[in-house]
mmCIF file with all atom_site columns, C-alpha atoms in Angstrom:
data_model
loop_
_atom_site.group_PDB
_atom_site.id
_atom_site.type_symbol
_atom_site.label_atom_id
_atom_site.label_alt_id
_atom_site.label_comp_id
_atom_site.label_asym_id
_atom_site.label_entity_id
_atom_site.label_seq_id
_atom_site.pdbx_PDB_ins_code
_atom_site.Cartn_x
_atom_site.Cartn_y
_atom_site.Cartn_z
_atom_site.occupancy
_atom_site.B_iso_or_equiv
_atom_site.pdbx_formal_charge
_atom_site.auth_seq_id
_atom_site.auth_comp_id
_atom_site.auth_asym_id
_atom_site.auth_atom_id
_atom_site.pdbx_PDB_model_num
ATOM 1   C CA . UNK H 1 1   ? 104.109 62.250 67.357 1.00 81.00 ? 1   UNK H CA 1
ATOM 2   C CA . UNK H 1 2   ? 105.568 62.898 70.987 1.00 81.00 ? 2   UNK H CA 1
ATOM 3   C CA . UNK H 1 3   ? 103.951 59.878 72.140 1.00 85.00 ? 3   UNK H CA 1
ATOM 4   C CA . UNK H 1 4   ? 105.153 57.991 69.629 1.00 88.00 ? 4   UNK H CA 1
ATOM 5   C CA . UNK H 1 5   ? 109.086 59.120 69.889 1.00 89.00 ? 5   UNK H CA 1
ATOM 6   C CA . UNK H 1 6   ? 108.952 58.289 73.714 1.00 88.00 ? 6   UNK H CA 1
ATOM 7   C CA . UNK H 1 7   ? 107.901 54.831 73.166 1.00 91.00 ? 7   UNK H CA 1
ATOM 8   C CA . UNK H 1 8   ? 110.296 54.106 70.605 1.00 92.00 ? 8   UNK H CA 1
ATOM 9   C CA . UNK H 1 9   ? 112.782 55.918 72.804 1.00 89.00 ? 9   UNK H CA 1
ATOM 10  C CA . UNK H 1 10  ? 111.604 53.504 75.492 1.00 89.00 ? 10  UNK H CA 1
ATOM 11  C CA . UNK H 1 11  ? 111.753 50.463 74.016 1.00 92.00 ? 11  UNK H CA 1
ATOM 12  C CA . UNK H 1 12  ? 115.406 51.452 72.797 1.00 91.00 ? 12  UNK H CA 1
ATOM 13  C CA . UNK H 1 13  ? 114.088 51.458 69.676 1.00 95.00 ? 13  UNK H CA 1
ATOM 14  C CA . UNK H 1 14  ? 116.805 53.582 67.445 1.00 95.00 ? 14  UNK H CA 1
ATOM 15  C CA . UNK H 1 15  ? 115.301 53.420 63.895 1.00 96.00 ? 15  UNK H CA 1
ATOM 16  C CA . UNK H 1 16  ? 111.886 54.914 65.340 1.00 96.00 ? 16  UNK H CA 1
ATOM 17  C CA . UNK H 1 17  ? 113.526 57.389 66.902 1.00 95.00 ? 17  UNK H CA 1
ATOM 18  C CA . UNK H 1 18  ? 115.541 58.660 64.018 1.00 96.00 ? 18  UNK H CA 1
ATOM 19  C CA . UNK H 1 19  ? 112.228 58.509 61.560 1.00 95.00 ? 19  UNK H CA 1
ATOM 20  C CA . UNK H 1 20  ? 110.857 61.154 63.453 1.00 95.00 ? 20  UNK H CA 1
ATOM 21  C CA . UNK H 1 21  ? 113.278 63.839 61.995 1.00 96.00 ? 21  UNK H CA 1
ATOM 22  C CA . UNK H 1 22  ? 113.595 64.485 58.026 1.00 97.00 ? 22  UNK H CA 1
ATOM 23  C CA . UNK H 1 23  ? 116.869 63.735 56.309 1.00 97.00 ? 23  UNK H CA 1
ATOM 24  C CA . UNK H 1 24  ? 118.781 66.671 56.810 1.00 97.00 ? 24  UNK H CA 1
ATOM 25  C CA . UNK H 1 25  ? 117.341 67.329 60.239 1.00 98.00 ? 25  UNK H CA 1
ATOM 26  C CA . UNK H 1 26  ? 119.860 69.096 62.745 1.00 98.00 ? 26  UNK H CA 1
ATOM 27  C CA . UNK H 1 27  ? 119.136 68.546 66.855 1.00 98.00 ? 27  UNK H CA 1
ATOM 28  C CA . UNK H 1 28  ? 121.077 70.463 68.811 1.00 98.00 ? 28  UNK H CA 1
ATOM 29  C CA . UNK H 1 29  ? 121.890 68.629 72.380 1.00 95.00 ? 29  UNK H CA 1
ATOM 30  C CA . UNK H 1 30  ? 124.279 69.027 75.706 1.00 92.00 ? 30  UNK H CA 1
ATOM 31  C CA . UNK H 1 31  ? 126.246 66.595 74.044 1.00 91.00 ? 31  UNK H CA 1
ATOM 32  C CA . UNK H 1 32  ? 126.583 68.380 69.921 1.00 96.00 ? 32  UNK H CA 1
ATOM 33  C CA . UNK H 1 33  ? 125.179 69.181 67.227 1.00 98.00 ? 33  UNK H CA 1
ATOM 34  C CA . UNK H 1 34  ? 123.880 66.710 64.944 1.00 98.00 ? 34  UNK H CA 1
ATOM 35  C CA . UNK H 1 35  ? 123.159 66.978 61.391 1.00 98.00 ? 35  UNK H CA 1
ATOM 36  C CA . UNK H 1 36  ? 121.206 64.559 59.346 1.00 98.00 ? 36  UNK H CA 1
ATOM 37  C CA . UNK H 1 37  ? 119.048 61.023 60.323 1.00 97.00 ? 37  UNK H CA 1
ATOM 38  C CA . UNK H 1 38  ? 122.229 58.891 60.528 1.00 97.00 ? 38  UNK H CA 1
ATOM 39  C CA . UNK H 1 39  ? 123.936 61.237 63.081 1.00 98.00 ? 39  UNK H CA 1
ATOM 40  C CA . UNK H 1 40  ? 120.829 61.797 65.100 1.00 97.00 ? 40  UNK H CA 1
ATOM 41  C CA . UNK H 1 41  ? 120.698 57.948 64.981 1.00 97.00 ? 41  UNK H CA 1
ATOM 42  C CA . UNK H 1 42  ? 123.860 57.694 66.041 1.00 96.00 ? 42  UNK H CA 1
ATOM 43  C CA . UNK H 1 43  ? 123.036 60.274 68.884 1.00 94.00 ? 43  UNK H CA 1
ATOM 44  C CA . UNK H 1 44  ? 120.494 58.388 70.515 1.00 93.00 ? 44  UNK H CA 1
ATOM 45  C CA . UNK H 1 45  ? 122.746 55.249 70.076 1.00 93.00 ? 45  UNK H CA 1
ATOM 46  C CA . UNK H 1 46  ? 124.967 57.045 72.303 1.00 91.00 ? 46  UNK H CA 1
ATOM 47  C CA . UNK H 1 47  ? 121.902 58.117 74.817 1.00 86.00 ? 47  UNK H CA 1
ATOM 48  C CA . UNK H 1 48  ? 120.824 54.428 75.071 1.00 88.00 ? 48  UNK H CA 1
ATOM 49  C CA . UNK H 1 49  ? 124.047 53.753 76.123 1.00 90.00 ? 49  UNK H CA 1
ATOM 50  C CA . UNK H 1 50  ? 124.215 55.820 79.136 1.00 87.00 ? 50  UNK H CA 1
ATOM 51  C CA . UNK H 1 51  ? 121.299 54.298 80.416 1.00 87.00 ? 51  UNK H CA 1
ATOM 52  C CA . UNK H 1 52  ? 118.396 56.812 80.248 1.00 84.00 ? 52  UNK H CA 1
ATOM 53  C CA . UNK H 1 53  ? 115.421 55.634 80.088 1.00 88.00 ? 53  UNK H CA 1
ATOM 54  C CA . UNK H 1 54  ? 111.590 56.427 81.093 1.00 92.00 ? 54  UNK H CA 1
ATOM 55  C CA . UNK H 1 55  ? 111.659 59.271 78.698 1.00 91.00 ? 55  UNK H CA 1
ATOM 56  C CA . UNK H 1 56  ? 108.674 61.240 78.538 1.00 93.00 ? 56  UNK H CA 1
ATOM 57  C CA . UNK H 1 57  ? 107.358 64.803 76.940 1.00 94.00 ? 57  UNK H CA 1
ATOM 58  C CA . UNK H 1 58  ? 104.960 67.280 77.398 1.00 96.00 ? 58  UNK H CA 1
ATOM 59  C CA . UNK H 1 59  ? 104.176 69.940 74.853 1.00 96.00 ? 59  UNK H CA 1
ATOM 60  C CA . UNK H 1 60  ? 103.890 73.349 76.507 1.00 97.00 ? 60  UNK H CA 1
ATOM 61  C CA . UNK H 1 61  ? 103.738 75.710 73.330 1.00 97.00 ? 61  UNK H CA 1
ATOM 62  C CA . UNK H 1 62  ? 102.486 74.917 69.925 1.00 97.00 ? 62  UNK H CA 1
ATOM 63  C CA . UNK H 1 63  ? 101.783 76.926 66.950 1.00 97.00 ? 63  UNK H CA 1
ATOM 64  C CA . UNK H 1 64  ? 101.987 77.233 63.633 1.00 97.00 ? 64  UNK H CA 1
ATOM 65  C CA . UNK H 1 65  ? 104.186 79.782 61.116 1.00 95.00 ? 65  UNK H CA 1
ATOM 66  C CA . UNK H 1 66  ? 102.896 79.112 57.890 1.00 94.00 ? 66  UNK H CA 1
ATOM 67  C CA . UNK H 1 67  ? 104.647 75.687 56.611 1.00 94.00 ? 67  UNK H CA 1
ATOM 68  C CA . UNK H 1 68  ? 106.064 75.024 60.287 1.00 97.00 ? 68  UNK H CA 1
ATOM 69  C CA . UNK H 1 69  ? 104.514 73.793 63.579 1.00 97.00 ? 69  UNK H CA 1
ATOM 70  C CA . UNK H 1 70  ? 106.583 75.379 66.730 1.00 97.00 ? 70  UNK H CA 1
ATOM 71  C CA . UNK H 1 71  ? 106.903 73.487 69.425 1.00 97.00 ? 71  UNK H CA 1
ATOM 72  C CA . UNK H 1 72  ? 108.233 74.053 73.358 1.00 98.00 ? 72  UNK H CA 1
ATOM 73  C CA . UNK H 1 73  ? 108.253 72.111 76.185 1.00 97.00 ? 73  UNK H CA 1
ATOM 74  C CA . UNK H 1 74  ? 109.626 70.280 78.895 1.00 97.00 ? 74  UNK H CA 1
ATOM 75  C CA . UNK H 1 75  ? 111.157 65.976 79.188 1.00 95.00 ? 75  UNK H CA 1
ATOM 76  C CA . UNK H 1 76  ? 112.155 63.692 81.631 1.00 95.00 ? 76  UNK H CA 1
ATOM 77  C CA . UNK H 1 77  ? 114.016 60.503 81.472 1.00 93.00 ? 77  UNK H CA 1
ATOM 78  C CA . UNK H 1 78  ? 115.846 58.472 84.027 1.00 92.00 ? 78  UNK H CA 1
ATOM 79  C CA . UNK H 1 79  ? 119.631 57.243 84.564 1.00 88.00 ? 79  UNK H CA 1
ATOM 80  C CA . UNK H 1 80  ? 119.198 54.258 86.653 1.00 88.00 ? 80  UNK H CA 1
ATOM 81  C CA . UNK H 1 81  ? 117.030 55.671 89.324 1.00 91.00 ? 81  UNK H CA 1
ATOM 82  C CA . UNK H 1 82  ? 118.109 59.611 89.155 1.00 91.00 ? 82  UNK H CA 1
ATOM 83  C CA . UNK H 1 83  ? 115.422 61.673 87.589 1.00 93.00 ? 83  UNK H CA 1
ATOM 84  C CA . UNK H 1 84  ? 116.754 63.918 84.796 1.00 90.00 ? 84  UNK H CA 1
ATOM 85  C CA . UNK H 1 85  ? 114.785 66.767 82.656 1.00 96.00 ? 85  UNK H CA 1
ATOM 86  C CA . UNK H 1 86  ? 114.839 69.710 80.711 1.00 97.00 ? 86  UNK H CA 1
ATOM 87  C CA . UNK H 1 87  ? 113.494 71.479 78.360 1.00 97.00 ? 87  UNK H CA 1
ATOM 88  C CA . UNK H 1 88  ? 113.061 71.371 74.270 1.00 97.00 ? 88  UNK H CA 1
ATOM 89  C CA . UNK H 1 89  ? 112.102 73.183 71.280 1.00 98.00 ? 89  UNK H CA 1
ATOM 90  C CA . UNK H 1 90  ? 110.993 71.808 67.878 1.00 97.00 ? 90  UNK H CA 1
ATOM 91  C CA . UNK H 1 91  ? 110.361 72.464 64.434 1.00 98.00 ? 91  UNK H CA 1
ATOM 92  C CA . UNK H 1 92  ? 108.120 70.584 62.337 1.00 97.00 ? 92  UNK H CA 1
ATOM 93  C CA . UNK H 1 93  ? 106.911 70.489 58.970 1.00 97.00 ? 93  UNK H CA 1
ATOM 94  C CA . UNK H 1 94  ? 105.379 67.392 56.684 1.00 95.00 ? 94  UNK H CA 1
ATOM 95  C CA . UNK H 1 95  ? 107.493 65.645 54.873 1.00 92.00 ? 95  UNK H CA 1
ATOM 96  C CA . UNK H 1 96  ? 105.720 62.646 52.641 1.00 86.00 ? 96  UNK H CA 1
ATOM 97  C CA . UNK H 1 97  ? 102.641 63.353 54.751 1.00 90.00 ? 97  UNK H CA 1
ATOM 98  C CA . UNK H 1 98  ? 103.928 62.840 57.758 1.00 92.00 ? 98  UNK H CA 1
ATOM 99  C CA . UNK H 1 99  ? 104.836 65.569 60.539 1.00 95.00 ? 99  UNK H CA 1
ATOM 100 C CA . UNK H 1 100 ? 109.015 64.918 61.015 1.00 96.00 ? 100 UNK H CA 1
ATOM 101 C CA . UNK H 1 101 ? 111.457 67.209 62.585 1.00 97.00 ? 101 UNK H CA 1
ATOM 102 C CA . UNK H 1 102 ? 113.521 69.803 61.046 1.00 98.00 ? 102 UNK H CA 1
ATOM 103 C CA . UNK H 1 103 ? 115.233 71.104 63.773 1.00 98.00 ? 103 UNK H CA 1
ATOM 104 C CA . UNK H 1 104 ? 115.344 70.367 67.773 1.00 97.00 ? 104 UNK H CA 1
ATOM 105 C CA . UNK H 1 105 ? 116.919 71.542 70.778 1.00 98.00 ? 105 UNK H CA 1
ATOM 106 C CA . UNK H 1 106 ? 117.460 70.069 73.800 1.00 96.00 ? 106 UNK H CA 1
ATOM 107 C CA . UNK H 1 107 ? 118.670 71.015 77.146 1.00 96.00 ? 107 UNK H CA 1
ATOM 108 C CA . UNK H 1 108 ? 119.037 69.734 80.255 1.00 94.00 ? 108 UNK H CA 1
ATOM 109 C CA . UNK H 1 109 ? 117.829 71.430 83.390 1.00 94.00 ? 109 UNK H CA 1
ATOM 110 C CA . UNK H 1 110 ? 120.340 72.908 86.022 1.00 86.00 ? 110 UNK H CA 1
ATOM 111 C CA . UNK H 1 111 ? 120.027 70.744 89.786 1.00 76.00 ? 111 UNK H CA 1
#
């Protein structure tokens, strides 16, 4: 599923990006909070715009609480050729068979 979203973030690929997260999702950013696909859409919309790019994710903590996979870990992306990253936190469940994501955080890391 990471794998997937960084692609699709990669290729600037909106629609992918938003699939990953169920309907009523909420991702909670530097730059809001979002609530629902067509926000979150609209979110990375605004992401692609700055110019990030080269996003990538590693999954440092995963487990599972009954219907819900946790997971924690760290990105990084580019803007032009500074390095940015941070650090995330997700919560997944399976929604028409398919692992999507309820809820995310995102931060970005101090300098």
């Amino acid at each position: 599923m990471q794998k997937r979203f960084s692609e699709a973030y990669n290729r600037g690929d909106v629609d992918a990006m938003a699939a990953a997260f169920t309907e009523d999702a909420v991702r909670v950013t530097p730059s809001g909070v979002f609530e629902g696909r067509d926000a979150i859409r609209g979110s990375f919309q605004e992401a692609l715009k700055l110019g990030l790019h080269d996003h990538s994710a590693k999954i440092l903590i995963s487990r599972s609480e009954g219907a819900f996979l946790l997971n924690a870990g760290t990105w990084q992306a580019k803007l032009g050729d500074q390095p940015f990253h941070g650090y995330y936190s997700a919560i997944i469940v399976q929604r028409d068979g398919q692992p999507k994501i309820l809820e995310e955080t995102v931060t970005v890391a101090a300098p």
